[in-house]
Amino acid sequence: MKFSTTDPASEPASILYARCTVDLKSGSMHTEDVPCRNLEDVLGGFGRSFQILSERQINTAYCEENPLIVNTGLLTGSSAMTGMRTYFSGYSPLKESKKGLPAAMWSTGSGNFGVKLKWTGLDELVFEGRSPKPVYAVIRDSPEGPVVELKPADHLVGLSTHAKIMALQKEYSNAHFAAIGQAGEQWENVYFGAVGLSTDNQLKSGEDKMRFAGRGGMGSLMGYKNILALVAQSSNKIKPLTPEVKAVNINVVKGGGAARLQPISRGGGGGTWAAYDVLQAFHAVPVNNFRPQGNDLPEKLFREHVEKQFMIKSEACYRCGITCHNNIHEKSEDGSAGSFLAKFDYEPLNLLGTNIGIHDARQAARLIHLSDNYGMDSISLGVTISYVLSYNERHPEQPLLNGATFGDFVKIEELITQTGRGKLLEIGRGSKRLSEITGETSYAYHVKGLEIAAYQPETNPGYAWAIAGGHMSMGTYGLLTREGKSDIDSWVTGITQTKLQIVGFDMIGLCKFFDITKGICTQMVVDCLKSEFNLEVTTENLAAAVRRAFLRGLALELRQGYEKGEYTLPAEVWEQPNPNIKLPNITNPEFMAELQKRVWAVFEPEMAGLLPEIE
Amino acid sequence: MNVTIQLIGTFQIGRFKEAVREYPSGTCVREVINELRIPDPLLGVVLINGIHAGTVDILINGDTLCLLPFIDGG
Ligand code: SF4
């Protein structure tokens, strides 16, 4: 980026970002410095990409006019801790309104690809059209500026995410990679393809320790465009750590923000896996398609039980002191770590474990491994499978597909393998479409066409207003469980004021674990921007930009045909209230109706004028 | 007075899962947290008899105090 102001809020046009537009059909490309329209453009990520998407009327995700936008955030590649994010945006093949129009979507992941991409000198790639043949794109720095090339990718066809990355590593040194798996290649039948992002750990060890941009099928959109992988090749351009950023980084690791995600050996909480123990105290760990049974079944995948059998390595993306990854290895006879099995983050572990009746750590690891290597979003995959299992439990005489039921590992493994290979469009197109075919929609656990995360909907009415997936684009998932808020005022304030700020992380290039409760509108972020770019920004400027970006996303949903009635939860929640969950029941129709009325009363007036007119 | 203390997740490491402990009357939750050396950044939820409570709340004889770690996305 090029800065000729210190005041990005008042003079955004004095900041230019480098964008390369690639016409995949002709192979032509055009790099330009684009002036920022507002602070959202300066911050980047979805704050910028959604403005590009809002300029287009897209009626189906798989069309040449739907771009795939790959960008970074302002602090990606900086010395600020967790500054490693890459964003993939486009109209989603998976998330759609009841009218059948695709929703704008982004997904994001860490790993080192985003850092390398930033260091090539490019801030954004816009892929237009569709390549006639499979290709991969190489982005590299050069004395003349960033260079982008498309290369034939026939040798990558049919490989897993990990295998593609390892194959490319042999050709490109000093590079990092983003790759789809077989699922993304089978985009017609898999709408939730993910993008795997390489980590240093993966490239050094050869183990499939990737991070993923999973949500909303951006890997499938990449597959539709016939782009199988991206290579970012650059020398290391990290700036020397200043005392100011160093102080922030120490605060991130040692202060309130991320201490609880640190490894247990360092006095932390042990990553997101710790949610199992906490939610189980309320019998709110999803079991068998989001129907907790009030028993101790979820405890079988508690860390304390898993570590008796396996070695758990706490690992991190390069340079990150948070170390939030829990990687499960075989335990060798001498007690050392054997072969790598899978990562145990809370979401994949629950949704490909307890929530499909799998309580054996080795089996859960195998399913996560398959999901990652075929390149699927573990949330959408797991929840669509749990829908199938729930249907089969209700219809034993006429089950769906192979008749799998909760806990039937062999048949579930077969479902995942077949879906990853593009052979099971019933699962590959997600729970909304499948439930509309069966006619039994009440227990399909999606909101607005996107499967929910591993937090019971009974505990989170805020799911309804999340603009890009349940827990990471609306931070209300702990409002009842953690904060004990069951009154309507707290929920209106949470959704419309405090908890929407979580999406700021998906603009600026930082992980949410940088400071998940406070968001990006903090002195820590202000200090980083001053130190890294000499930008003078206030926390109020940041909060306003994040709010505008969020509301633009909401306005874009309405323009894509969403009706107010779709801002709701799966009907089973109130049709069959679950008596086992030990929390106040707030998700009754009356509460939701009042919440809808009051939330829209706040949001709607502010949404006016946020989207450009389109023909 | 006797208070039943329940610890969840990593709070059990080096401590206990559940124990009945004796405290002087008027003891508040904060004093128990300090006594058990539970680090503040890790503390997520306080329940007294299953109801969300705060660290300044006063415990009474027969209460069950449950301390839970923070949860953070996935
Ligand atoms: S918080 Fe976790 S995912 Fe984010 S950069 Fe650090 S180690 Fe990677």
XYZ file of C-alpha atoms and ligand atoms in Angstrom:
697
model
C 0.000 0.000 0.000
C 1.149 3.546 -0.583
C 0.481 6.159 2.055
C 0.546 9.890 1.476
C -1.480 10.840 4.505
C -1.417 10.062 8.178
C -5.196 10.425 8.450
C -6.893 7.481 6.739
C -10.334 8.265 8.132
C -10.498 11.779 6.599
C -8.258 11.267 3.571
C -8.673 7.660 2.484
C -8.065 8.528 -1.183
C -4.492 9.454 -0.257
C -3.870 5.795 0.415
C -3.507 3.475 -2.559
C -3.684 -0.274 -2.572
C -2.223 -2.527 -5.256
C -4.812 -4.607 -7.052
C -4.302 -7.079 -9.851
C -7.338 -8.030 -11.916
C -6.904 -11.309 -13.739
C -9.150 -12.251 -16.655
C -9.023 -16.015 -16.432
C -10.596 -16.533 -19.834
C -8.000 -14.590 -21.812
C -5.170 -14.810 -19.334
C -4.739 -11.035 -19.415
C -4.092 -9.105 -16.254
C -3.888 -5.564 -15.110
C -2.224 -4.211 -11.980
C -3.077 -0.763 -10.681
C -2.869 1.378 -7.577
C -6.412 2.015 -6.438
C -7.313 4.931 -4.163
C -9.244 3.888 -1.060
C -12.849 5.070 -0.867
C -13.104 4.971 2.892
C -11.486 3.546 6.000
C -12.996 0.141 5.236
C -10.977 0.061 2.013
C -7.850 0.986 3.944
C -8.371 -1.730 6.518
C -9.014 -4.322 3.790
C -10.399 -7.860 3.989
C -14.154 -8.077 3.607
C -14.432 -4.348 4.368
C -13.029 -3.775 0.894
C -14.158 -6.892 -0.960
C -17.830 -6.439 -0.063
C -17.761 -2.996 -1.648
C -16.592 -4.589 -4.883
C -19.241 -7.305 -4.625
C -21.950 -4.756 -3.920
C -21.308 -3.180 -7.322
C -22.562 -6.309 -9.081
C -25.912 -8.021 -9.344
C -25.133 -11.721 -9.231
C -27.956 -14.217 -9.548
C -25.999 -17.448 -9.410
C -22.627 -18.066 -7.808
C -21.294 -20.114 -10.661
C -21.271 -17.434 -13.316
C -18.405 -15.598 -14.959
C -19.431 -12.248 -13.512
C -18.971 -13.485 -9.941
C -15.411 -12.568 -8.978
C -13.170 -14.391 -6.560
C -11.412 -11.740 -4.528
C -8.294 -12.730 -2.614
C -6.958 -10.023 -0.357
C -5.236 -9.281 2.898
C -5.752 -6.843 5.746
C -3.732 -3.779 6.627
C -1.842 -5.616 9.374
C -1.323 -8.857 7.434
C 2.416 -9.323 7.077
C 3.170 -6.741 9.746
C 5.013 -7.451 12.965
C 1.734 -7.342 14.936
C 1.029 -10.745 16.430
C -1.441 -12.890 14.432
C -1.099 -10.610 11.389
C -1.344 -13.514 8.963
C -4.860 -13.470 7.587
C -5.895 -13.989 3.974
C -9.495 -13.348 2.863
C -11.395 -15.049 0.058
C -14.608 -13.317 -1.007
C -17.282 -13.812 -3.614
C -20.941 -14.676 -3.968
C -21.338 -18.008 -2.222
C -22.423 -21.214 -3.930
C -23.663 -22.432 -0.532
C -25.275 -19.529 1.292
C -28.418 -18.461 -0.489
C -31.679 -16.734 0.284
C -34.985 -18.570 0.015
C -35.423 -16.715 -3.251
C -32.420 -18.705 -4.483
C -30.000 -15.804 -4.848
C -26.426 -16.276 -3.613
C -25.233 -14.272 -0.639
C -21.974 -12.357 -0.589
C -19.516 -14.206 1.605
C -15.953 -14.201 2.829
C -13.864 -16.776 4.550
C -10.475 -16.385 6.111
C -7.587 -18.338 7.500
C -4.112 -17.933 8.968
C -1.003 -19.833 7.940
C 1.737 -18.037 6.032
C 0.178 -17.554 2.608
C -1.315 -14.134 3.396
C 1.979 -12.863 4.748
C 3.834 -13.889 1.609
C 1.096 -12.458 -0.599
C 1.375 -9.112 1.170
C 5.150 -9.163 0.797
C 4.872 -9.583 -2.978
C 3.576 -6.023 -2.965
C 0.041 -6.958 -3.971
C -2.886 -6.192 -1.679
C -5.668 -7.737 -3.703
C -6.267 -10.179 -6.517
C -9.554 -10.156 -8.385
C -10.138 -13.227 -10.510
C -12.703 -12.555 -13.215
C -14.338 -15.102 -15.499
C -13.272 -18.694 -15.675
C -10.180 -20.400 -16.991
C -10.815 -22.915 -19.785
C -8.178 -25.219 -18.269
C -6.986 -25.937 -14.724
C -4.417 -23.374 -13.686
C -2.582 -22.118 -10.662
C -1.500 -18.546 -10.117
C 1.977 -17.510 -9.055
C 2.333 -14.122 -7.421
C 5.884 -12.977 -6.807
C 7.785 -9.843 -6.032
C 10.203 -8.359 -8.542
C 12.228 -5.164 -8.765
C 9.483 -3.788 -11.027
C 6.730 -4.637 -8.580
C 4.441 -7.623 -8.109
C 4.147 -10.107 -10.966
C 1.250 -12.515 -11.484
C 1.397 -15.511 -13.800
C -1.075 -18.267 -14.618
C 0.424 -21.725 -15.081
C -1.049 -25.027 -16.242
C -2.132 -27.138 -13.277
C -2.755 -30.521 -14.902
C -0.263 -32.145 -12.523
C -2.328 -30.933 -9.555
C -5.700 -32.252 -10.703
C -7.179 -34.789 -8.302
C -4.694 -34.128 -5.494
C -5.707 -33.297 -1.935
C -5.136 -29.828 -0.451
C -2.009 -31.078 1.284
C -0.661 -32.983 -1.718
C -1.109 -29.940 -3.960
C 0.802 -27.794 -1.504
C 3.628 -30.321 -1.167
C 3.851 -30.716 -4.950
C 4.122 -26.961 -5.433
C 6.680 -26.665 -2.660
C 9.039 -28.782 -4.745
C 8.826 -26.182 -7.527
C 8.842 -22.971 -5.525
C 11.236 -22.078 -2.779
C 10.644 -19.234 -0.385
C 6.916 -19.448 -1.077
C 3.639 -20.252 0.609
C 0.532 -21.773 -0.886
C -3.252 -21.781 -0.943
C -4.888 -24.829 -2.472
C -8.267 -26.447 -2.917
C -8.767 -30.192 -2.588
C -10.730 -32.647 -4.678
C -13.962 -31.234 -3.216
C -13.334 -27.783 -4.675
C -12.534 -29.373 -8.020
C -15.940 -31.075 -7.836
C -17.626 -27.683 -7.357
C -20.817 -28.742 -9.125
C -21.545 -31.262 -6.396
C -19.710 -29.745 -3.435
C -20.751 -26.232 -2.484
C -18.668 -25.999 0.711
C -15.170 -26.464 -0.683
C -12.491 -24.889 1.516
C -9.095 -23.377 0.758
C -6.114 -24.876 2.580
C -3.386 -22.415 3.562
C 0.136 -23.660 4.116
C 1.996 -23.219 7.378
C 5.724 -23.280 8.002
C 5.181 -26.292 10.184
C 3.515 -28.143 7.308
C 6.249 -27.323 4.810
C 9.015 -28.322 7.206
C 7.460 -31.486 8.614
C 5.546 -32.693 5.561
C 2.552 -33.216 7.858
C -0.830 -31.905 6.732
C -0.939 -29.109 9.304
C -2.759 -26.496 7.260
C -5.112 -23.719 8.252
C -8.340 -23.237 6.324
C -10.541 -20.581 4.852
C -13.562 -22.824 5.008
C -16.839 -21.039 5.268
C -19.280 -20.447 2.439
C -17.639 -22.462 -0.323
C -14.932 -20.088 -1.478
C -12.910 -23.207 -2.378
C -15.768 -24.330 -4.614
C -15.855 -20.915 -6.301
C -12.106 -21.233 -6.825
C -12.733 -24.691 -8.337
C -15.418 -23.306 -10.635
C -12.891 -20.770 -11.855
C -10.485 -23.629 -12.522
C -7.855 -22.182 -10.186
C -6.446 -25.085 -8.218
C -3.859 -23.223 -6.192
C -2.108 -19.939 -5.528
C 1.601 -19.534 -4.916
C 2.947 -16.417 -3.179
C 6.701 -16.136 -3.497
C 8.601 -13.372 -1.833
C 11.581 -12.597 0.305
C 10.978 -11.878 3.973
C 9.927 -8.249 4.312
C 8.884 -8.019 7.895
C 9.768 -4.706 9.465
C 11.960 -4.656 12.561
C 9.851 -4.950 15.675
C 9.330 -1.526 17.229
C 9.052 -1.080 20.999
C 5.386 -0.100 20.540
C 4.405 -3.237 18.605
C 6.528 -5.355 20.915
C 4.547 -4.020 23.864
C 1.291 -4.848 22.066
C 2.490 -8.361 21.260
C 3.450 -8.986 24.861
C 0.036 -7.754 25.921
C -1.642 -10.074 23.408
C 0.195 -13.107 24.708
C 0.307 -12.300 28.395
C -2.674 -9.990 28.822
C -6.327 -10.828 28.885
C -6.906 -11.233 25.170
C -5.316 -14.511 24.301
C -3.927 -15.928 27.519
C -6.701 -18.490 27.676
C -5.819 -19.829 24.221
C -2.237 -20.510 25.216
C -1.066 -24.078 25.814
C -1.886 -25.515 29.222
C 1.847 -26.000 29.807
C 2.192 -22.215 29.719
C -0.670 -21.672 32.114
C -3.249 -21.072 29.393
C -6.586 -22.674 28.710
C -5.422 -24.977 25.931
C -7.048 -23.492 22.818
C -10.622 -23.618 21.654
C -10.948 -27.269 22.659
C -11.536 -25.999 26.228
C -15.068 -25.037 25.148
C -16.008 -28.723 25.515
C -15.603 -28.668 29.286
C -17.339 -25.327 29.729
C -20.355 -26.033 27.539
C -20.759 -29.493 29.017
C -21.298 -27.892 32.419
C -24.555 -26.552 30.903
C -25.238 -29.681 28.851
C -24.856 -27.428 25.833
C -22.291 -29.385 23.810
C -23.992 -30.328 20.537
C -24.770 -34.051 20.459
C -26.473 -35.996 17.648
C -27.527 -33.065 15.481
C -27.725 -30.425 18.208
C -29.782 -32.441 20.687
C -27.753 -32.616 23.929
C -29.000 -35.493 26.026
C -28.110 -34.309 29.500
C -25.566 -37.104 29.945
C -21.793 -37.357 30.003
C -21.283 -38.585 26.421
C -19.407 -35.399 25.335
C -16.825 -36.001 28.055
C -15.335 -38.827 26.013
C -13.684 -36.205 23.799
C -12.467 -34.084 26.680
C -8.794 -33.335 26.438
C -8.037 -35.174 29.691
C -9.278 -38.425 28.154
C -7.746 -37.939 24.715
C -4.284 -37.205 26.094
C -4.151 -40.579 27.815
C -4.077 -42.196 24.396
C -2.481 -39.590 22.137
C 0.239 -36.974 22.172
C -1.138 -33.444 21.918
C 1.284 -30.919 20.465
C 0.549 -27.249 21.043
C 1.718 -25.492 17.927
C 1.389 -22.149 16.209
C 1.504 -20.314 12.967
C 4.982 -18.923 12.382
C 5.830 -16.071 14.768
C 2.582 -16.338 16.717
C 2.984 -16.646 20.450
C -0.632 -17.591 21.025
C -0.017 -21.163 19.914
C -3.656 -22.089 19.604
C -3.325 -25.263 17.504
C -3.849 -28.597 19.237
C -2.326 -31.194 16.958
C -3.033 -34.817 17.780
C -0.255 -37.346 17.222
C 0.100 -41.021 17.873
C 1.970 -41.696 21.096
C 5.143 -43.677 20.475
C 6.236 -46.327 22.921
C 8.901 -44.026 24.315
C 6.240 -41.379 24.912
C 7.325 -39.154 22.026
C 5.031 -37.913 19.270
C 4.387 -40.345 16.431
C 2.527 -39.674 13.215
C 0.195 -36.693 12.973
C -3.517 -37.501 12.933
C -5.509 -34.247 12.898
C -6.014 -30.874 14.536
C -8.486 -30.759 17.406
C -10.043 -27.297 17.238
C -13.429 -27.127 18.926
C -15.613 -26.772 15.816
C -14.310 -29.643 13.686
C -13.928 -31.883 16.706
C -17.497 -31.418 17.807
C -19.179 -31.348 14.425
C -17.223 -34.352 13.093
C -17.274 -36.019 16.513
C -19.818 -35.723 19.264
C -22.489 -34.115 17.076
C -22.520 -37.098 14.725
C -22.338 -39.648 17.529
C -18.598 -40.259 17.237
C -17.021 -40.310 20.689
C -13.750 -42.036 19.839
C -10.832 -39.634 19.354
C -9.123 -41.741 16.703
C -12.310 -41.932 14.642
C -12.970 -38.199 15.001
C -9.358 -37.489 13.975
C -9.786 -39.638 10.879
C -12.924 -37.745 9.818
C -11.289 -34.339 10.399
C -8.275 -35.512 8.409
C -10.533 -36.518 5.503
C -12.439 -33.241 5.585
C -9.199 -31.230 5.581
C -7.540 -33.211 2.839
C -10.517 -33.287 0.495
C -10.762 -29.569 1.274
C -14.221 -29.183 2.783
C -15.564 -26.840 5.423
C -15.783 -29.092 8.461
C -18.715 -27.094 9.860
C -20.964 -27.376 6.811
C -19.880 -30.954 6.148
C -20.429 -32.074 9.741
C -23.800 -30.368 10.113
C -25.124 -31.686 6.806
C -24.064 -35.184 7.797
C -25.711 -34.805 11.202
C -28.903 -33.842 9.361
C -28.713 -37.062 7.319
C -28.125 -39.130 10.463
C -31.024 -37.455 12.213
C -33.285 -38.090 9.231
C -32.246 -41.749 9.188
C -32.978 -42.071 12.892
C -36.504 -40.792 12.222
C -37.012 -42.898 9.086
C -35.308 -46.241 9.681
C -37.541 -47.869 7.100
C -36.552 -45.431 4.333
C -33.206 -43.900 5.190
C -31.200 -41.495 3.082
C -28.065 -42.517 1.177
C -26.192 -45.439 2.781
C -28.480 -45.534 5.814
C -25.793 -44.262 8.213
C -26.883 -43.552 11.765
C -25.288 -41.669 14.643
C -21.985 -43.239 15.623
C -21.727 -45.570 12.627
C -18.133 -44.689 11.844
C -17.704 -46.876 8.782
C -20.760 -45.519 7.015
C -20.042 -41.923 8.041
C -16.496 -42.237 6.738
C -17.954 -43.486 3.466
C -20.291 -40.475 3.302
C -17.397 -38.059 3.822
C -15.174 -39.765 1.274
C -17.931 -39.853 -1.310
C -18.832 -36.225 -0.675
C -15.195 -35.146 -0.978
C -14.987 -36.929 -4.321
C -18.068 -35.136 -5.561
C -20.212 -38.267 -5.609
C -22.815 -37.192 -3.053
C -24.427 -33.961 -4.074
C -27.154 -34.524 -1.470
C -24.569 -33.767 1.220
C -22.269 -31.622 -0.894
C -24.926 -28.994 -1.489
C -25.540 -28.433 2.203
C -28.297 -28.961 4.727
C -30.672 -26.253 3.463
C -31.067 -27.761 0.014
C -31.204 -31.330 1.315
C -33.874 -30.511 3.877
C -35.939 -28.757 1.235
C -35.823 -31.962 -0.829
C -36.855 -34.182 2.098
C -39.449 -31.636 3.233
C -38.158 -31.834 6.811
C -36.542 -28.470 7.373
C -37.036 -27.926 11.104
C -33.967 -29.902 12.180
C -31.626 -28.705 9.427
C -29.222 -26.656 11.524
C -28.408 -23.798 9.182
C -29.248 -20.129 9.378
C -29.741 -18.280 6.106
C -28.349 -21.292 4.229
C -25.093 -21.562 6.149
C -24.654 -24.333 8.690
C -24.289 -23.116 12.270
C -21.192 -23.514 14.393
C -20.878 -25.843 17.379
C -22.800 -23.610 19.757
C -26.363 -24.653 20.446
C -28.821 -22.281 18.740
C -30.766 -22.206 22.018
C -27.824 -20.264 23.429
C -27.374 -17.869 20.526
C -30.264 -16.054 18.833
C -27.558 -13.767 17.421
C -26.851 -16.400 14.766
C -29.681 -14.822 12.809
C -27.742 -11.605 12.185
C -24.310 -13.118 11.592
C -23.335 -12.094 8.065
C -20.703 -14.741 7.335
C -21.226 -17.710 9.576
C -22.543 -18.205 13.039
C -19.818 -17.616 15.541
C -17.096 -15.668 13.821
C -19.190 -12.849 12.369
C -21.432 -12.190 15.378
C -19.845 -12.542 18.776
C -22.997 -13.347 20.747
C -22.267 -17.051 21.170
C -21.183 -16.509 24.777
C -23.770 -13.911 25.769
C -26.053 -16.393 27.494
C -23.551 -19.095 28.402
C -20.681 -16.958 29.549
C -22.311 -13.693 30.528
C -25.614 -15.112 31.713
C -27.676 -12.548 29.773
C -31.216 -13.684 29.141
C -33.019 -10.340 28.953
C -34.059 -8.810 25.668
C -32.246 -5.502 26.247
C -28.884 -7.225 26.598
C -29.472 -9.178 23.413
C -30.512 -6.133 21.409
C -27.433 -4.261 22.637
C -25.205 -7.270 22.009
C -26.359 -7.786 18.432
C -26.633 -4.151 17.405
C -23.677 -2.654 19.282
C -20.971 -4.636 20.978
C -20.852 -8.105 19.467
C -20.975 -7.180 15.790
C -17.553 -5.577 16.250
C -15.986 -9.034 15.994
C -16.001 -8.686 12.189
C -13.332 -5.984 12.423
C -10.756 -8.746 12.620
C -11.877 -9.879 9.174
C -10.886 -6.520 7.764
C -7.559 -5.704 9.343
C -5.633 -8.948 8.944
C -5.517 -10.142 12.546
C -6.808 -13.337 14.140
C -9.786 -12.925 16.440
C -7.639 -14.377 19.198
C -5.633 -11.140 19.163
C -8.345 -9.823 21.491
C -11.627 -11.601 20.898
C -13.720 -9.865 23.536
C -12.667 -6.308 22.749
C -12.358 -6.464 18.960
C -10.088 -4.179 16.918
C -11.276 -0.852 18.293
C -8.599 -0.718 20.951
C -5.497 1.204 21.822
C -3.466 -1.889 20.925
C -4.599 -1.656 17.292
C -4.229 2.135 17.251
C -0.632 1.707 18.452
C 0.122 -0.888 15.789
C -1.222 1.309 12.984
C 0.793 4.273 14.202
C 3.967 2.286 14.591
C 3.743 0.284 11.354
C 2.347 2.941 8.992
C 2.441 6.253 10.872
C -1.367 6.364 10.670
C -3.349 8.384 13.177
C -6.601 6.529 13.780
C -8.897 6.674 16.759
C -10.769 3.764 18.258
C -13.969 5.626 17.281
C -12.845 5.776 13.624
C -12.221 2.053 13.700
C -15.552 1.265 15.368
C -17.453 3.337 12.795
C -15.697 1.633 9.875
C -16.371 -1.831 11.275
C -20.023 -0.972 11.845
C -20.438 0.358 8.295
C -18.825 -2.780 6.893
C -21.100 -5.014 8.944
C -24.214 -3.090 7.941
C -23.143 -3.153 4.305
C -23.024 -6.948 4.598
C -26.498 -7.017 6.076
C -27.823 -4.670 3.367
C -26.262 -6.927 0.765
C -28.125 -9.906 2.214
C -31.435 -8.072 1.849
C -30.567 -7.115 -1.702
C -29.945 -10.789 -2.444
C -33.510 -11.575 -1.535
C -33.371 -12.413 2.168
C -36.612 -11.674 3.920
C -36.941 -10.752 7.572
C -38.472 -14.148 8.302
C -35.192 -15.795 7.373
C -33.444 -14.069 10.293
C -34.360 -16.867 12.630
C -33.190 -20.196 14.054
C -33.957 -23.791 13.062
C -37.573 -24.402 14.089
C -36.838 -27.512 16.162
C -35.436 -25.185 18.807
C -38.945 -24.077 19.821
C -41.011 -26.858 18.322
C -39.262 -29.307 20.649
C -37.521 -27.339 23.386
C -34.597 -29.318 24.738
C -35.094 -29.755 28.503
C -31.524 -30.970 28.986
C -29.817 -27.638 28.386
C -29.212 -26.064 31.783
C -29.675 -22.443 30.742
C -32.692 -20.123 30.628
C -34.839 -20.761 27.575
C -34.728 -17.551 25.572
C -35.242 -18.909 22.092
C -38.998 -19.066 22.097
C -41.003 -17.495 19.248
C -42.036 -14.502 21.392
C -38.454 -13.652 22.315
C -37.328 -13.996 18.702
C -40.203 -11.860 17.407
C -39.389 -9.078 19.842
C -35.683 -9.362 19.068
C -36.363 -9.110 15.338
C -38.508 -6.027 15.813
C -35.996 -4.216 17.953
C -32.844 -5.237 16.082
C -34.199 -4.147 12.703
C -35.422 -0.894 14.236
C -31.782 -0.106 15.025
C -30.169 -1.464 11.882
C -32.533 -0.462 9.131
C -32.231 3.331 9.281
C -28.447 3.019 9.296
C -28.359 0.746 6.266
C -29.805 3.314 3.899
C -27.340 4.474 1.266
C -24.610 1.961 2.091
C -24.933 0.088 -1.202
C -24.367 1.591 -4.631
C -27.220 1.618 -7.112
C -26.811 -1.071 -9.727
C -28.607 -1.464 -13.028
C -19.661 -22.176 56.631
C -19.388 -24.983 54.081
C -19.330 -24.259 50.361
C -19.111 -26.884 47.634
C -16.577 -25.782 45.042
C -16.739 -27.241 41.549
C -13.924 -26.574 39.103
C -14.283 -27.104 35.375
C -11.686 -28.008 32.741
C -8.129 -26.820 33.241
C -8.990 -25.327 36.629
C -8.894 -28.895 37.967
C -5.209 -29.294 37.096
C -3.261 -29.211 40.347
C -6.454 -28.507 42.296
C -9.545 -30.713 42.444
C -12.782 -31.412 40.619
C -15.206 -30.919 43.466
C -14.661 -30.331 47.166
C -16.600 -29.112 50.166
C -14.535 -26.382 51.809
C -14.915 -24.290 54.882
C -14.886 -20.491 54.733
C -15.652 -17.720 57.211
C -19.136 -16.312 56.772
C -19.200 -13.263 54.507
C -16.638 -14.749 52.102
C -17.136 -13.509 48.535
C -16.398 -15.294 45.280
C -13.281 -13.191 44.636
C -11.712 -14.467 47.860
C -12.230 -18.064 46.803
C -10.761 -17.348 43.362
C -7.714 -15.756 44.962
C -7.321 -18.576 47.440
C -7.399 -21.127 44.619
C -4.983 -18.979 42.558
C -7.160 -19.068 39.470
C -5.721 -16.557 36.988
C -8.184 -13.791 36.128
C -7.687 -13.911 32.333
C -8.710 -17.566 32.326
C -11.873 -17.145 34.378
C -14.969 -17.131 32.200
C -18.044 -17.938 34.236
C -19.042 -17.950 37.890
C -22.138 -19.910 38.891
C -23.642 -19.960 42.353
C -26.152 -22.790 42.661
C -26.290 -22.985 38.868
C -27.072 -19.278 38.392
C -24.628 -16.812 36.798
C -23.029 -14.669 39.457
C -20.268 -12.099 39.900
C -16.978 -12.161 41.738
C -18.247 -9.708 44.366
C -21.175 -11.923 45.329
C -21.202 -13.188 48.914
C -21.431 -16.909 49.510
C -23.639 -18.469 52.153
C -23.518 -21.789 53.936
C -24.522 -24.676 51.662
C -23.870 -22.827 48.383
C -22.340 -24.570 45.391
C -19.828 -22.360 43.616
C -18.806 -23.450 40.139
C -15.868 -21.765 38.369
C -15.521 -22.218 34.615
C -12.824 -21.149 32.150
C -13.436 -18.704 29.352
C -14.689 -19.915 25.971
C -13.491 -18.358 22.775
C -14.803 -19.247 19.358
C -13.639 -22.271 17.465
S -3.922 -17.271 17.040
Fe -3.679 -19.381 16.317
S -4.476 -19.381 14.165
Fe -4.096 -17.220 14.802
S -2.022 -16.785 14.055
Fe -1.850 -17.465 16.210
S -1.479 -19.683 16.122
Fe -2.232 -19.024 14.094
